[in-house]
Short mmCIF file of C-alpha atoms (C1' of nucleotides) in Angstrom, two decimals:
data_model
loop_
_atom_site.label_atom_id
_atom_site.label_comp_id
_atom_site.label_asym_id
_atom_site.label_seq_id
_atom_site.Cartn_x
_atom_site.Cartn_y
_atom_site.Cartn_z
CA MET A 1 -1.91 -64.41 43.88
CA LEU A 2 -0.93 -66.88 45.98
CA GLU A 3 3.18 -68.74 45.25
CA THR A 4 4.45 -65.61 44.19
CA VAL A 5 8.14 -67.89 43.56
CA THR A 6 7.67 -67.40 48.02
CA PRO A 7 11.16 -65.81 48.82
CA MET A 8 12.58 -66.74 52.04
CA LYS A 9 12.18 -64.31 55.05
CA THR A 10 15.44 -63.67 56.07
CA ALA A 11 19.08 -64.66 54.37
CA GLU A 12 19.85 -66.63 57.11
CA ALA A 13 17.11 -69.04 56.63
CA SER A 14 18.43 -70.25 53.41
CA ASP A 15 21.53 -72.17 55.71
CA ALA A 16 19.04 -74.32 57.90
CA LEU A 17 17.51 -75.62 54.17
CA PRO A 18 18.84 -79.45 53.01
CA GLU A 19 19.86 -78.73 49.36
CA THR A 20 17.31 -80.41 48.61
CA ALA A 21 14.50 -77.90 50.14
CA ARG A 22 15.65 -74.73 47.63
CA LYS A 23 12.97 -72.94 46.10
CA GLY A 24 13.68 -71.97 42.96
CA ASP A 25 13.74 -75.67 41.72
CA ALA A 26 12.41 -77.83 44.38
CA GLU A 27 9.17 -75.71 44.64
CA LYS A 28 6.76 -78.35 42.34
CA ARG A 29 7.58 -81.02 42.22
CA GLY A 30 4.93 -82.61 43.05
CA ARG A 31 3.36 -83.68 46.63
CA LYS A 32 5.86 -85.85 48.19
CA ALA A 33 8.54 -83.15 48.06
CA SER A 34 5.69 -80.87 48.56
CA LYS A 35 5.23 -82.21 51.99
CA GLU A 36 8.39 -81.93 53.20
CA VAL A 37 9.09 -78.32 52.10
CA ARG A 38 5.64 -77.03 52.97
CA ARG A 39 7.22 -78.75 56.29
CA LEU A 40 10.59 -77.07 56.80
CA GLN A 41 8.99 -73.85 55.26
CA LEU A 42 6.74 -73.70 58.43
CA ILE A 43 9.40 -74.78 60.62
CA GLU A 44 11.43 -71.81 59.32
CA ALA A 45 8.80 -69.33 59.95
CA THR A 46 8.10 -71.09 63.22
CA ILE A 47 11.97 -69.71 63.92
CA ASP A 48 11.23 -66.76 62.80
CA SER A 49 8.21 -66.08 65.05
CA LEU A 50 9.94 -67.04 68.06
CA ALA A 51 13.14 -65.22 67.64
CA LYS A 52 10.72 -61.94 67.07
CA ARG A 53 7.98 -62.65 69.45
CA GLY A 54 9.49 -65.04 71.77
CA TYR A 55 7.60 -67.55 73.03
CA ALA A 56 4.52 -66.77 74.36
CA GLU A 57 3.48 -64.53 71.67
CA THR A 58 4.44 -67.11 69.28
CA THR A 59 1.05 -67.59 67.29
CA MET A 60 0.15 -70.06 64.41
CA ALA A 61 -1.58 -67.34 62.38
CA ASP A 62 1.69 -65.12 62.64
CA VAL A 63 3.47 -68.43 61.48
CA ALA A 64 1.12 -68.76 58.62
CA ASP A 65 1.15 -65.47 58.23
CA GLY A 66 5.18 -65.98 58.26
CA ALA A 67 5.43 -68.30 55.74
CA GLY A 68 2.86 -66.85 53.31
CA LEU A 69 0.77 -69.22 53.48
CA SER A 70 -3.63 -69.54 54.63
CA ARG A 71 -4.50 -70.03 59.02
CA GLY A 72 -5.45 -73.38 58.70
CA ILE A 73 -2.39 -74.73 56.57
CA VAL A 74 -0.14 -75.67 60.31
CA ASN A 75 -2.95 -78.05 61.58
CA PHE A 76 -3.34 -79.79 58.22
CA HIS A 77 0.47 -80.38 58.51
CA PHE A 78 1.30 -80.40 62.04
CA GLU A 79 -1.45 -81.28 63.96
CA SER A 80 -1.66 -78.97 66.40
CA LYS A 81 0.53 -76.28 67.54
CA GLU A 82 2.53 -78.01 70.48
CA LYS A 83 3.49 -81.02 67.80
CA LEU A 84 4.22 -77.96 65.13
CA LEU A 85 6.44 -76.55 68.27
CA ILE A 86 8.34 -79.82 69.29
CA ALA A 87 9.07 -80.47 65.34
CA THR A 88 10.67 -76.95 65.16
CA LEU A 89 12.59 -77.88 68.65
CA GLN A 90 14.22 -81.18 66.88
CA HIS A 91 14.58 -79.49 63.69
CA MET A 92 17.39 -76.82 65.29
CA TYR A 93 18.13 -80.39 67.95
CA ASP A 94 19.33 -82.32 64.90
CA GLU A 95 21.20 -79.46 63.04
CA TYR A 96 23.27 -78.53 66.18
CA SER A 97 24.13 -82.45 66.44
CA ALA A 98 24.82 -82.76 62.86
CA HIS A 99 26.77 -79.62 63.31
CA TRP A 100 29.39 -80.75 66.06
CA ARG A 101 29.80 -84.58 65.02
CA THR A 102 30.93 -83.27 61.98
CA SER A 103 33.11 -80.59 62.90
CA LEU A 104 34.25 -83.57 65.72
CA GLN A 105 34.93 -85.55 62.01
CA LYS A 106 37.12 -82.93 60.45
CA ALA A 107 39.63 -82.27 63.23
CA GLY A 108 41.42 -85.36 63.00
CA ASP A 109 42.69 -87.23 65.56
CA ASP A 110 44.96 -85.28 67.66
CA PRO A 111 42.19 -84.33 70.88
CA ALA A 112 43.57 -80.89 71.63
CA ARG A 113 42.97 -80.17 68.19
CA GLN A 114 39.17 -82.00 68.27
CA LEU A 115 38.53 -80.02 71.73
CA GLN A 116 39.35 -76.60 69.84
CA HIS A 117 37.11 -77.88 66.69
CA LEU A 118 34.18 -78.91 69.35
CA VAL A 119 34.99 -74.75 70.71
CA TRP A 120 35.11 -73.60 67.62
CA ALA A 121 31.80 -75.49 66.31
CA ASP A 122 29.77 -73.39 68.39
CA PHE A 123 30.45 -69.77 67.65
CA ASP A 124 30.29 -70.68 63.66
CA ARG A 125 27.64 -68.74 62.04
CA SER A 126 25.65 -70.87 60.63
CA ILE A 127 24.71 -72.61 64.46
CA CYS A 128 25.43 -69.11 66.39
CA ASN A 129 23.11 -66.48 64.57
CA LYS A 130 20.67 -64.08 66.34
CA ARG A 131 17.63 -66.06 64.86
CA LYS A 132 18.68 -69.17 66.28
CA LEU A 133 19.66 -68.20 69.57
CA ALA A 134 16.76 -66.42 70.28
CA ALA A 135 14.99 -69.52 69.41
CA TRP A 136 16.73 -71.51 71.57
CA LEU A 137 16.04 -69.10 74.33
CA ALA A 138 12.28 -69.70 74.05
CA PHE A 139 12.30 -72.86 74.39
CA TRP A 140 14.59 -72.55 76.90
CA GLY A 141 12.31 -70.53 78.62
CA GLU A 142 9.62 -73.23 79.08
CA ALA A 143 11.29 -76.72 79.37
CA LYS A 144 11.17 -77.01 82.80
CA SER A 145 7.72 -76.44 82.56
CA ARG A 146 7.33 -79.06 79.71
CA PRO A 147 8.38 -82.79 80.31
CA THR A 148 8.16 -82.98 76.63
CA TYR A 149 10.73 -80.10 75.84
CA GLN A 150 13.22 -81.30 78.42
CA ALA A 151 14.64 -84.09 75.95
CA LEU A 152 15.05 -82.27 73.33
CA SER A 153 15.99 -78.52 74.56
CA SER A 154 19.75 -78.56 76.18
CA SER A 155 21.01 -78.75 72.66
CA ARG A 156 24.22 -80.20 73.96
CA ASP A 157 22.97 -83.41 74.77
CA ALA A 158 24.77 -86.70 78.07
CA TYR A 159 26.68 -87.75 74.62
CA TYR A 160 28.07 -84.24 73.90
CA GLN A 161 29.33 -84.17 77.36
CA GLN A 162 30.49 -87.84 77.57
CA VAL A 163 32.76 -86.45 74.63
CA PHE A 164 34.01 -83.87 76.57
CA ILE A 165 35.01 -85.46 79.38
CA ASP A 166 37.27 -87.87 77.04
CA LEU A 167 38.88 -85.74 75.67
CA CYS A 168 39.59 -83.91 78.97
CA ALA A 169 40.47 -86.71 80.44
CA THR A 170 43.01 -88.03 77.61
CA LEU A 171 44.34 -84.23 77.42
CA LYS A 172 44.64 -84.39 81.69
CA GLN A 173 47.46 -87.67 81.50
CA SER A 174 49.66 -86.47 78.03
CA GLY A 175 49.53 -83.04 79.71
CA ASN A 176 50.19 -84.37 83.59
CA TYR A 177 47.61 -81.74 84.81
CA THR A 178 46.01 -81.95 88.27
CA TYR A 179 41.94 -81.63 87.46
CA ASP A 180 39.07 -84.34 87.87
CA PRO A 181 37.99 -84.36 83.64
CA GLN A 182 34.63 -84.44 85.06
CA VAL A 183 34.73 -80.99 86.76
CA ILE A 184 36.89 -79.44 83.69
CA ALA A 185 34.59 -80.70 81.39
CA LEU A 186 31.66 -79.29 83.26
CA ALA A 187 33.23 -75.51 83.84
CA LEU A 188 34.12 -75.73 80.32
CA SER A 189 30.49 -76.58 78.20
CA ALA A 190 29.23 -74.25 81.69
CA MET A 191 31.04 -71.70 80.08
CA LEU A 192 30.22 -72.42 76.32
CA GLU A 193 26.41 -71.83 76.85
CA GLY A 194 27.19 -68.74 78.84
CA LEU A 195 28.07 -67.33 76.26
CA TRP A 196 25.53 -68.35 74.38
CA LEU A 197 23.39 -66.93 76.88
CA ARG A 198 25.34 -63.48 76.74
CA LEU A 199 24.77 -63.52 72.79
CA MET A 200 21.17 -64.26 73.47
CA MET A 201 20.79 -61.85 75.73
CA GLY A 202 22.25 -59.35 72.93
CA THR A 203 24.38 -57.69 75.71
CA GLU A 204 26.77 -55.15 74.40
CA ASP A 205 30.51 -56.41 75.33
CA THR A 206 29.14 -59.44 74.05
CA THR A 207 29.94 -60.60 70.69
CA ARG A 208 30.94 -63.79 68.47
CA GLU A 209 34.43 -62.60 68.81
CA THR A 210 34.60 -61.55 72.14
CA ALA A 211 32.80 -64.63 72.96
CA LEU A 212 34.97 -67.57 70.57
CA GLN A 213 38.08 -64.82 72.89
CA ALA A 214 37.01 -65.61 76.28
CA ALA A 215 36.46 -69.18 74.87
CA ASN A 216 40.26 -69.40 74.34
CA ALA A 217 41.34 -67.83 77.43
CA PHE A 218 39.50 -70.70 79.11
CA LEU A 219 41.50 -73.26 77.01
CA ALA A 220 44.64 -71.70 77.50
CA ALA A 221 44.37 -71.80 81.24
CA ALA A 222 43.24 -75.47 82.32
CA PHE A 223 45.08 -76.83 79.55
CA PRO A 224 48.35 -74.32 79.30
CA LYS A 225 50.70 -77.46 77.44
CA HIS A 226 48.43 -77.90 74.86
CA PHE A 227 47.00 -74.71 74.15
CA GLY A 228 49.56 -72.20 75.68
CA MET B 1 -13.33 -69.28 104.60
CA LEU B 2 -11.35 -66.31 102.81
CA GLU B 3 -8.37 -65.88 105.18
CA THR B 4 -7.47 -69.53 106.69
CA VAL B 5 -3.86 -67.97 107.78
CA THR B 6 -3.03 -68.11 104.35
CA PRO B 7 0.21 -70.20 104.50
CA MET B 8 2.52 -70.08 102.35
CA LYS B 9 3.15 -71.98 99.42
CA THR B 10 6.72 -73.77 99.83
CA ALA B 11 8.76 -73.94 102.25
CA GLU B 12 10.91 -71.96 99.79
CA ALA B 13 8.78 -68.92 99.78
CA SER B 14 9.52 -67.43 102.88
CA ASP B 15 12.86 -66.70 102.57
CA ALA B 16 12.01 -64.31 99.91
CA LEU B 17 9.95 -62.47 101.95
CA PRO B 18 11.55 -59.78 104.27
CA GLU B 19 11.12 -59.69 107.93
CA THR B 20 7.85 -57.34 107.45
CA ALA B 21 6.06 -59.95 105.25
CA ARG B 22 6.01 -62.99 107.92
CA LYS B 23 2.36 -63.59 108.16
CA GLY B 24 2.33 -65.26 112.13
CA ASP B 25 1.99 -61.50 113.06
CA ALA B 26 1.95 -59.24 110.19
CA GLU B 27 -1.45 -60.09 109.28
CA LYS B 28 -3.48 -57.86 109.74
CA ARG B 29 -2.22 -54.93 110.37
CA GLY B 30 -3.74 -52.22 109.48
CA ARG B 31 -3.80 -51.23 105.50
CA LYS B 32 -0.87 -49.44 105.00
CA ALA B 33 0.84 -51.96 105.94
CA SER B 34 -1.50 -54.90 104.09
CA LYS B 35 -0.65 -52.62 100.96
CA GLU B 36 2.84 -53.94 100.70
CA VAL B 37 2.42 -57.38 101.92
CA ARG B 38 -0.76 -57.62 99.82
CA ARG B 39 2.07 -56.97 97.13
CA LEU B 40 4.53 -58.91 98.09
CA GLN B 41 1.74 -62.40 98.91
CA LEU B 42 1.13 -61.40 95.21
CA ILE B 43 4.98 -60.91 93.80
CA GLU B 44 5.59 -64.37 95.69
CA ALA B 45 2.95 -66.61 93.94
CA THR B 46 3.76 -65.00 90.77
CA ILE B 47 7.00 -66.76 90.95
CA ASP B 48 5.59 -70.03 91.96
CA SER B 49 3.98 -69.80 89.14
CA LEU B 50 6.78 -69.32 86.86
CA ALA B 51 8.24 -71.40 88.42
CA LYS B 52 5.65 -73.84 88.31
CA ARG B 53 3.84 -73.64 84.42
CA GLY B 54 6.45 -71.31 82.89
CA TYR B 55 5.88 -67.73 81.18
CA ALA B 56 3.44 -68.39 78.47
CA GLU B 57 1.63 -70.51 81.46
CA THR B 58 1.45 -68.25 83.88
CA THR B 59 -2.13 -66.69 84.26
CA MET B 60 -3.51 -63.87 86.08
CA ALA B 61 -6.25 -66.40 87.85
CA ASP B 62 -3.72 -69.20 88.80
CA VAL B 63 -1.54 -66.05 90.61
CA ALA B 64 -4.47 -65.22 92.39
CA ASP B 65 -5.54 -69.01 93.40
CA GLY B 66 -1.86 -69.15 94.50
CA ALA B 67 -2.19 -66.43 96.44
CA GLY B 68 -5.59 -67.72 97.86
CA LEU B 69 -7.39 -64.09 97.11
CA SER B 70 -9.68 -63.77 94.59
CA ARG B 71 -9.45 -63.07 90.70
CA GLY B 72 -10.31 -59.18 90.57
CA ILE B 73 -7.10 -58.61 92.83
CA VAL B 74 -4.18 -58.57 90.96
CA ASN B 75 -5.23 -55.36 89.13
CA PHE B 76 -6.38 -53.33 92.09
CA HIS B 77 -2.65 -53.50 93.53
CA PHE B 78 -1.27 -53.84 90.10
CA GLU B 79 -2.25 -52.54 86.85
CA SER B 80 -2.08 -54.78 84.26
CA LYS B 81 -0.66 -58.57 83.63
CA GLU B 82 2.65 -56.80 82.80
CA LYS B 83 2.98 -54.34 84.82
CA LEU B 84 2.93 -57.49 88.14
CA LEU B 85 5.30 -59.14 86.03
CA ILE B 86 7.48 -56.72 86.00
CA ALA B 87 7.75 -55.30 89.62
CA THR B 88 8.40 -59.37 89.88
CA LEU B 89 10.93 -59.08 88.35
CA GLN B 90 12.39 -55.99 90.10
CA HIS B 91 12.02 -57.78 92.73
CA MET B 92 14.47 -60.90 92.56
CA TYR B 93 16.49 -58.01 90.67
CA ASP B 94 16.60 -56.23 93.45
CA GLU B 95 17.61 -59.91 95.97
CA TYR B 96 20.05 -60.70 93.64
CA SER B 97 21.61 -57.48 93.42
CA ALA B 98 21.64 -56.36 97.56
CA HIS B 99 22.76 -60.00 98.10
CA TRP B 100 26.25 -60.10 95.76
CA ARG B 101 26.71 -56.17 96.95
CA THR B 102 26.75 -57.66 100.69
CA SER B 103 28.77 -60.62 100.21
CA LEU B 104 31.06 -59.17 98.33
CA GLN B 105 31.45 -56.52 101.54
CA LYS B 106 31.68 -59.24 103.70
CA ALA B 107 34.33 -60.60 102.36
CA GLY B 108 37.07 -58.26 103.46
CA ASP B 109 40.48 -56.90 101.36
CA ASP B 110 41.67 -59.23 99.65
CA PRO B 111 40.69 -59.55 95.91
CA ALA B 112 41.50 -62.77 95.88
CA ARG B 113 38.89 -63.98 98.59
CA GLN B 114 36.40 -61.28 97.41
CA LEU B 115 36.12 -62.60 94.08
CA GLN B 116 35.94 -65.99 95.93
CA HIS B 117 32.76 -64.79 98.21
CA LEU B 118 31.74 -62.92 94.74
CA VAL B 119 31.18 -66.17 93.24
CA TRP B 120 30.49 -68.37 96.14
CA ALA B 121 27.10 -65.52 96.12
CA ASP B 122 25.96 -67.10 93.13
CA PHE B 123 25.23 -70.26 94.61
CA ASP B 124 23.83 -70.19 97.74
CA ARG B 125 20.71 -71.59 98.84
CA SER B 126 18.41 -68.05 99.50
CA ILE B 127 19.44 -67.30 95.13
CA CYS B 128 19.93 -70.07 93.70
CA ASN B 129 17.30 -72.73 94.43
CA LYS B 130 15.04 -74.63 91.90
CA ARG B 131 11.96 -72.24 92.38
CA LYS B 132 13.90 -68.46 91.90
CA LEU B 133 15.62 -70.74 89.17
CA ALA B 134 13.17 -71.87 87.23
CA ALA B 135 11.44 -68.01 87.74
CA TRP B 136 14.52 -66.16 86.48
CA LEU B 137 15.17 -68.62 83.47
CA ALA B 138 10.91 -67.63 82.49
CA PHE B 139 12.33 -64.40 82.39
CA TRP B 140 15.09 -64.82 80.42
CA GLY B 141 13.02 -66.30 77.31
CA GLU B 142 11.07 -63.27 77.37
CA ALA B 143 12.90 -60.80 77.29
CA LYS B 144 14.72 -60.52 73.80
CA SER B 145 11.47 -59.31 72.80
CA ARG B 146 10.30 -57.24 75.65
CA PRO B 147 12.23 -53.94 75.75
CA THR B 148 10.90 -53.65 78.94
CA TYR B 149 12.24 -56.72 80.16
CA GLN B 150 16.04 -56.26 78.91
CA ALA B 151 17.94 -53.80 81.45
CA LEU B 152 16.77 -56.02 84.55
CA SER B 153 16.42 -59.57 83.31
CA SER B 154 20.13 -59.77 83.28
CA SER B 155 21.07 -59.95 86.90
CA ARG B 156 24.19 -59.51 86.22
CA ASP B 157 24.24 -55.72 85.42
CA ALA B 158 27.26 -54.02 83.37
CA TYR B 159 28.74 -52.55 87.47
CA TYR B 160 28.66 -56.39 87.93
CA GLN B 161 30.98 -57.36 85.20
CA GLN B 162 33.05 -54.55 86.23
CA VAL B 163 33.82 -55.66 89.56
CA PHE B 164 34.21 -58.50 87.88
CA ILE B 165 37.17 -56.87 85.87
CA ASP B 166 39.03 -55.30 88.22
CA LEU B 167 39.43 -58.10 90.44
CA CYS B 168 40.91 -59.95 87.77
CA ALA B 169 42.96 -57.30 86.84
CA THR B 170 44.32 -56.33 90.57
CA LEU B 171 44.92 -60.20 90.25
CA LYS B 172 46.53 -60.25 87.16
CA GLN B 173 49.32 -57.66 88.63
CA SER B 174 49.67 -59.37 92.39
CA GLY B 175 50.07 -62.44 90.33
CA ASN B 176 51.96 -61.99 87.31
CA TYR B 177 49.26 -63.45 84.42
CA THR B 178 49.20 -62.74 81.20
CA TYR B 179 45.40 -62.60 80.81
CA ASP B 180 43.64 -59.72 79.43
CA PRO B 181 41.21 -59.04 82.38
CA GLN B 182 38.27 -58.25 80.35
CA VAL B 183 38.25 -61.62 78.76
CA ILE B 184 38.90 -63.99 82.06
CA ALA B 185 36.23 -61.99 83.72
CA LEU B 186 33.66 -62.73 80.64
CA ALA B 187 34.93 -66.68 80.92
CA LEU B 188 34.36 -66.33 84.17
CA SER B 189 30.95 -65.02 84.83
CA ALA B 190 29.86 -66.34 81.36
CA MET B 191 30.67 -69.67 83.25
CA LEU B 192 28.62 -68.89 86.31
CA GLU B 193 25.78 -68.31 84.17
CA GLY B 194 26.10 -71.88 82.03
CA LEU B 195 26.24 -73.43 85.79
CA TRP B 196 23.01 -71.16 86.48
CA LEU B 197 21.35 -73.03 83.35
CA ARG B 198 22.46 -76.62 84.13
CA LEU B 199 20.54 -75.90 87.18
CA MET B 200 17.69 -74.61 86.07
CA MET B 201 17.54 -77.46 83.46
CA GLY B 202 17.54 -79.28 86.01
CA THR B 203 20.10 -81.79 84.25
CA GLU B 204 20.82 -84.36 86.73
CA ASP B 205 24.17 -84.83 86.32
CA THR B 206 24.50 -80.48 87.70
CA THR B 207 23.96 -80.15 91.43
CA ARG B 208 24.98 -77.11 93.61
CA GLU B 209 27.71 -78.80 94.32
CA THR B 210 29.02 -80.06 91.37
CA ALA B 211 28.35 -76.88 89.71
CA LEU B 212 30.50 -74.76 92.94
CA GLN B 213 33.26 -77.62 92.42
CA ALA B 214 33.36 -76.61 88.62
CA ALA B 215 33.95 -72.39 89.39
CA ASN B 216 36.42 -73.71 91.84
CA ALA B 217 37.77 -75.66 88.88
CA PHE B 218 38.23 -72.12 86.96
CA LEU B 219 39.65 -70.17 89.16
CA ALA B 220 42.39 -72.73 90.08
CA ALA B 221 43.21 -73.23 86.49
CA ALA B 222 43.04 -69.14 85.82
CA PHE B 223 44.06 -68.41 89.27
CA PRO B 224 47.32 -70.69 90.12
CA LYS B 225 48.79 -68.37 92.70
CA HIS B 226 46.03 -67.25 94.47
CA PHE B 227 43.85 -70.57 94.49
CA GLY B 228 46.46 -73.57 94.02
"C1'" DC C 1 -3.44 -87.83 23.74
"C1'" DA C 2 -7.61 -86.43 26.51
"C1'" DC C 3 -10.88 -87.09 29.73
"C1'" DC C 4 -12.50 -87.87 34.48
"C1'" DA C 5 -12.04 -89.58 39.31
"C1'" DT C 6 -9.67 -89.92 43.65
"C1'" DT C 7 -6.35 -88.60 46.12
"C1'" DT C 8 -3.96 -84.48 48.41
"C1'" DG C 9 -3.35 -79.94 49.42
"C1'" DT C 10 -5.27 -75.37 50.71
"C1'" DT C 11 -8.02 -71.25 51.75
"C1'" DG C 12 -11.17 -68.62 54.51
"C1'" DA C 13 -14.43 -68.34 58.17
"C1'" DA C 14 -17.24 -69.97 62.01
"C1'" DC C 15 -16.31 -72.21 66.67
"C1'" DA C 16 -14.90 -73.03 71.67
"C1'" DT C 17 -11.98 -71.66 75.05
"C1'" DT C 18 -9.00 -69.71 77.47
"C1'" DC C 19 -8.42 -65.13 79.59
"C1'" DA C 20 -7.19 -59.92 80.74
"C1'" DT C 21 -9.86 -56.41 82.15
"C1'" DT C 22 -13.38 -53.89 84.21
"C1'" DC C 23 -16.91 -52.89 87.25
"C1'" DA C 24 -21.13 -52.47 90.41
"C1'" DA C 25 -21.47 -54.48 94.76
"C1'" DT C 26 -19.99 -56.03 99.35
"C1'" DA C 27 -17.11 -56.41 103.36
"C1'" DT C 28 -13.85 -54.22 106.92
"C1'" DG C 29 -10.96 -51.38 109.40
"C1'" DG C 30 -10.61 -46.51 111.10
"C1'" DC D 1 -19.77 -43.26 108.43
"C1'" DC D 2 -15.81 -42.66 105.00
"C1'" DA D 3 -12.45 -44.69 103.13
"C1'" DT D 4 -10.04 -48.67 101.21
"C1'" DA D 5 -9.56 -52.71 100.56
"C1'" DT D 6 -11.96 -57.88 98.05
"C1'" DT D 7 -15.14 -60.01 95.57
"C1'" DG D 8 -16.63 -62.53 91.57
"C1'" DA D 9 -18.98 -62.18 87.66
"C1'" DA D 10 -20.20 -60.25 83.11
"C1'" DT D 11 -17.69 -58.65 78.74
"C1'" DG D 12 -14.78 -59.03 75.15
"C1'" DA D 13 -10.89 -59.63 72.59
"C1'" DA D 14 -7.14 -63.01 71.21
"C1'" DT D 15 -5.83 -67.43 69.44
"C1'" DG D 16 -6.13 -72.75 68.62
"C1'" DT D 17 -8.73 -75.96 65.70
"C1'" DT D 18 -12.17 -77.37 63.08
"C1'" DC D 19 -14.36 -78.02 58.60
"C1'" DA D 20 -17.19 -77.28 53.85
"C1'" DA D 21 -15.82 -75.75 50.07
"C1'" DC D 22 -12.18 -75.09 46.39
"C1'" DA D 23 -7.90 -76.09 43.74
"C1'" DA D 24 -3.99 -78.62 42.05
"C1'" DA D 25 -1.82 -82.58 40.82
"C1'" DT D 26 -2.29 -87.75 39.63
"C1'" DG D 27 -3.24 -91.65 38.11
"C1'" DG D 28 -5.67 -94.78 35.32
"C1'" DT D 29 -8.73 -95.65 31.04
"C1'" DG D 30 -10.22 -95.42 26.35
#
DNA sequence: CACCATTTGTTGAACATTCATTCAATATGG
DNA sequence: CCATATTGAATGAATGTTCAACAAATGGTG
């Protein structure tokens, strides 16, 4: 009855599982593997629930049901509901972090190209899809009143912001722009988050394509010599 | 014991009460007035609670306590918790709407000035303060999973967006810009929301002043002939 | 290999707590 | 005295957590 191959909930879910966690082959690979697999399975179910029901309506029972497991299981793998949510947030944060760092590395040495790739990374399907955006928004809504969430909930951290500032400073020099790099970097990163927000809300007029267009328009306006 | 003058919770709270709701003089002005006064009082207490505890932790008891009234009072003036929250959201939506419309009217006929005033309006203290931003964020976090909230929760509605698009189109003509007005309007309004988001989150490096700087930098970059 | 003891994973019911809602009793203004 | 507003305790539903029982895997031992 239980263990009916445990298929993934949605197609999207699989893009967040590391290769070692694929179900078909690693399902019964012993306790040590299973422990990590279960944790990821529950984290994915938590993201599902957050996306579907929102933070306030996400319940332990719903997460367990979503994972196809019994009620008490979550308190075994995570100690409490709060720790499950923190682990989920950490998971999403790590994924986002790894993603833009990889994108940046792949961009090579040209700063304009690097900035372009950073912007593109934000709208990549693996990061920027309804399910995960909804989960992010659910966390953001609670972050201000929960100190534990604050550090993790602005997926773009201080280091990310610094990378933006440095890139803007470099472009300023090579393009003879007059802006304050710190200010223009803030405008740029804020716009990216704002576009995310629109996608999260599901406003009709904003799709991943139009959001990318808007981001490119900003780059062209702010750095005409590089993105004309 | 009860009715100890019922002072306002925070200094900020008073900026959202219409003039007829000031406590000192209108406190005991009869039933008809009292009804509306009570509703506003409870709505303000709800905003307080949302800002302090977040959506998930906001309880009827907390709202009642915050207003200095008894537990059962909320279900008398509002039918249920959900209706209280909807009324609160509607209140904030109306206030935001009225604010930018007034700002736009005061700007006169020059489109550049109008755009400038719209941007400024977003960072006015009466709209853009910790308490209300936190309450907005709390609603946003739940909006996607609650159809009832969706229409009201993106404080910037379709008409607001259209005003932006029209202004950008006008400026494009008079300045010979090459952008698509719709795209640049999206970039601009998304940046404004993103700046709000940063202020909501309480990121250290973003204050109302730096946010305004960033917004101005965007205008200067996108419309150099008008905001150079 | 077979057998059993031990550790680990899982279940589902019981429990305690929190919270929205109801409502009979009471207070207050007209 | 009537209509309305307000109170605060009672109620019931929802939900996070605990735990005793059960299942499965592991590892040693003959």
